[in-house]
Amino acid sequence: MEPKSRNFVADSNRALVDPVLQGTLAKLAGGFPDARRDAVSRLPEFDALRDAARDIKDEVLDNLDAYLERFEERVIALGGHVHWCRDAAEACDVILGICRGAGARTVTKSKSMIGEEIAINEHLEAHGIEPVETDLGEYIIQLRREPPSHIIAPAIHLTRDHVAETFREHHHELAADRPLEGGDALLDEARSILRRRFLAADVGITGANMLVAETGAAVTVTNEGNAELTMTLPKVHVVVASIEKVVPTLADAVTILRVLARSATGQDISVYTTFAAGPRRPGDADGPEAFHVVLLDNGRTATLGNEFRDILRCIRCGACLNHCPVYGAAGGHAYGWVYSGPMGAALTPSLIGIEHAPDLPDASSFCGRCEEICPMRIPLPALLRRWRQRRHEARLGSATSRWGLAIWAFVARRPALYRLVIAAAAALLGLAGGRSGRLRRLPLGGGWTDVRDLPAPEGRTFMRAWRARNHEPLEPAP
Amino acid sequence: MSAARSTILEGIRSAIGGAGVAASGGRAQTAPSRARPARPVAAFVENAERAGCTVQRVEDVNTVPEAVAAFLARHDLGDAVRCAPEPFLDTIPWSRRSAMAIETGVVRDGDRIAITAAAAGVAETGTLVLSSGPDRAILNAFLPEAHIGILRSGDVVGSYEESWTRLGAGADGGWPPRTVTWVTGPSRTADIEQTLIVGVHGPSLIHVIVVGDEEA
């Protein structure tokens, strides 16, 4: 999909007044975060495991070329194929080539954020191959032609009624007057429709939560079981993954799995975790005849070499979305592309350019919850702050904010001037507040005063009040 | 695409300042305390039940047919059962329950119940470890409505790490299996209004029969 991230401000404002969206987002606040807290409380070593997980990924990133080569070597030894792709267009062409080689008419897909990133569905459709998403949430949004609004719960913005309406519109083969009330009925219908698609598919495309260099395995994590049916039933299995997904060993994968589901949904482990390595072996009772791994760069090597490298540790658990006040208010679609929430705000500018997402660094109150709960200890607020700096350097912000920052910087570097200006401003605002002590309008402060009053300062600064109280100049404590 | 391969690898090397080195050994890691339970079988049972499985312990293979029959009756699942072609499952005296129709092989669309043998059970989360192979069909754990996993009590281990050893990690030939799947509870989703529903693509019922007298 074309990124619409530059419309973040307008789209998030629209989201704030959408009552249906606000209703679905309200459920998020008490759901995943509470479940995560409970799961973490059952694992006293959780923080130590986060440190270990961070160290694993840092070591991988420091030696990424070597681990990718080891992974490739293992996959080839098992009879699989590895395809290196610099960008989305190359990856789409490789996958289309594999599908054509298999004479594919329909392709089942297990939810993949990389698949979203490269827009593989559109590419296959444009060339006459029908892709079918099999994760329930992803299937629903595919029918609706919407992007995912959450990394692990792509249809979180929809209600039961939306889903029923969507199924009635698309499942023509079923009686129009069938009852479709309640989640169970919707699920049964999706299950029976998708079961036929699974059995008919020629190629199965999955993402990968990790790639294990030691064994050449792609690791998938699901609760539904759709990844396993996607990779086992068709004659070709294609894994699409970005290059930073590699981990050295099975033991390392285990460490990361111990923090992944707990952070994501608050489960101790997801229902299904599958390590798939290579095609069917002689005598195997089931499995695909061919196994392909599509390795995607798409801007990662550049990120590896700059001050945004830490985002490459991300394991896409979605915890930062679940704990973010901005995501919780605006929802995922406002971010305008594939990734949302704090990790989306930090990653998207790397992948599509800050000039196409100039407001995403502002999608944070800097409350720090995202960093506090991130299983990979990614300093998300610091990354967003760096993006604000980059944006400023690229002269992308509004003229008002750039001038404001320049003036503030000038004053802040001169303590005497700073104190003078602040004292004058405090005195003026104190006067303007009058007896009510509140300001209803403030020049340049409309963002605040449009929706609430600003409490006026008392008239003097903290420094002056302190001095008056102690009758002496402010000195550092001994 | 070899041009792409070298561009990407060169890009990485220029970003990290030279060629990286893949470590030869694993790093020292300690499994969390819940992966080192004093009574692994008891911990396995507790965690598997928490994940939504039903678990039954039986003394030996002779009582398995009765346990399976009781499970089928409890959930009104009929009497046709697909059993994975594993040697261990062949040792079960199915004839003791002649009312059940046991067919051996890979599950087919329409089969309601399938039985697999688990390569291991992991106590830390109540996880069944399944693997692919000539006598092991991964699909048996995914296509039917109900999945019965037979687990020998001696194959219950504390941690995921130990389960790799059970599967033959490091051994020559056959390691690693093409597919290893961990199953922890029935298939589920919360994709519609964040409400949990079980039985999406995989089974809605998972019954684990633990065979043997460890910690009995």
XYZ file of C-alpha atoms in Angstrom, chain B residues 43-129:
87
model
C 4.110 -29.150 36.562
C 3.409 -30.277 33.000
C -0.138 -31.311 33.907
C -0.836 -28.054 35.738
C 0.448 -25.861 32.921
C -1.203 -27.870 30.141
C -4.533 -27.558 31.942
C -4.016 -23.849 32.410
C -3.444 -23.584 28.640
C -6.817 -25.250 28.032
C -5.897 -28.924 27.509
C -7.521 -31.770 29.388
C -4.994 -34.191 30.826
C -5.385 -37.754 32.011
C -2.743 -39.977 33.565
C -2.782 -43.732 32.933
C -0.529 -46.457 34.259
C 0.489 -48.098 30.996
C -0.479 -48.521 27.331
C -3.094 -51.103 28.232
C -5.362 -48.448 29.700
C -4.998 -46.005 26.807
C -7.909 -47.403 24.697
C -10.268 -46.983 27.625
C -9.072 -43.406 28.214
C -9.531 -42.547 24.543
C -13.003 -44.095 24.463
C -14.032 -42.134 27.556
C -12.828 -38.890 26.003
C -14.734 -39.553 22.770
C -17.903 -40.361 24.682
C -17.582 -37.288 26.896
C -17.497 -34.984 23.868
C -19.780 -37.009 21.643
C -17.098 -37.307 18.975
C -18.143 -40.600 17.392
C -15.831 -43.594 17.210
C -13.680 -43.095 14.105
C -10.111 -42.236 15.051
C -7.104 -41.501 12.862
C -3.897 -42.662 14.476
C -0.457 -41.478 13.350
C 1.689 -44.341 12.020
C 4.123 -44.298 14.918
C 5.614 -47.488 16.329
C 4.820 -46.449 19.907
C 1.140 -46.057 19.062
C 1.181 -49.543 17.499
C 1.921 -50.988 20.923
C -1.442 -49.809 22.220
C -3.915 -52.733 22.432
C -6.756 -51.020 20.585
C -8.675 -54.290 20.311
C -9.620 -53.896 23.960
C -12.080 -51.292 22.783
C -13.408 -52.838 19.631
C -16.163 -50.244 19.308
C -13.601 -47.704 18.165
C -12.574 -47.702 14.508
C -8.836 -46.979 14.562
C -7.271 -46.175 11.205
C -3.579 -45.571 10.861
C -2.152 -42.847 8.659
C -2.077 -39.159 7.857
C -5.240 -37.313 8.773
C -7.697 -36.492 5.983
C -10.123 -33.654 5.632
C -13.261 -34.681 7.470
C -11.517 -36.752 10.148
C -12.790 -35.572 13.513
C -10.235 -37.129 15.837
C -6.522 -37.775 15.463
C -3.974 -39.315 17.770
C -0.281 -38.494 17.765
C 2.576 -39.465 20.018
C 4.472 -36.520 21.457
C 8.253 -36.585 21.260
C 8.372 -34.737 24.565
C 6.302 -32.712 26.996
C 7.731 -29.460 28.332
C 6.784 -28.778 31.936
C 7.540 -25.058 31.941
C 4.448 -24.257 29.879
C 2.598 -27.590 29.501
C 3.717 -27.871 25.877
C 3.552 -30.956 23.638
C 6.520 -31.308 21.286
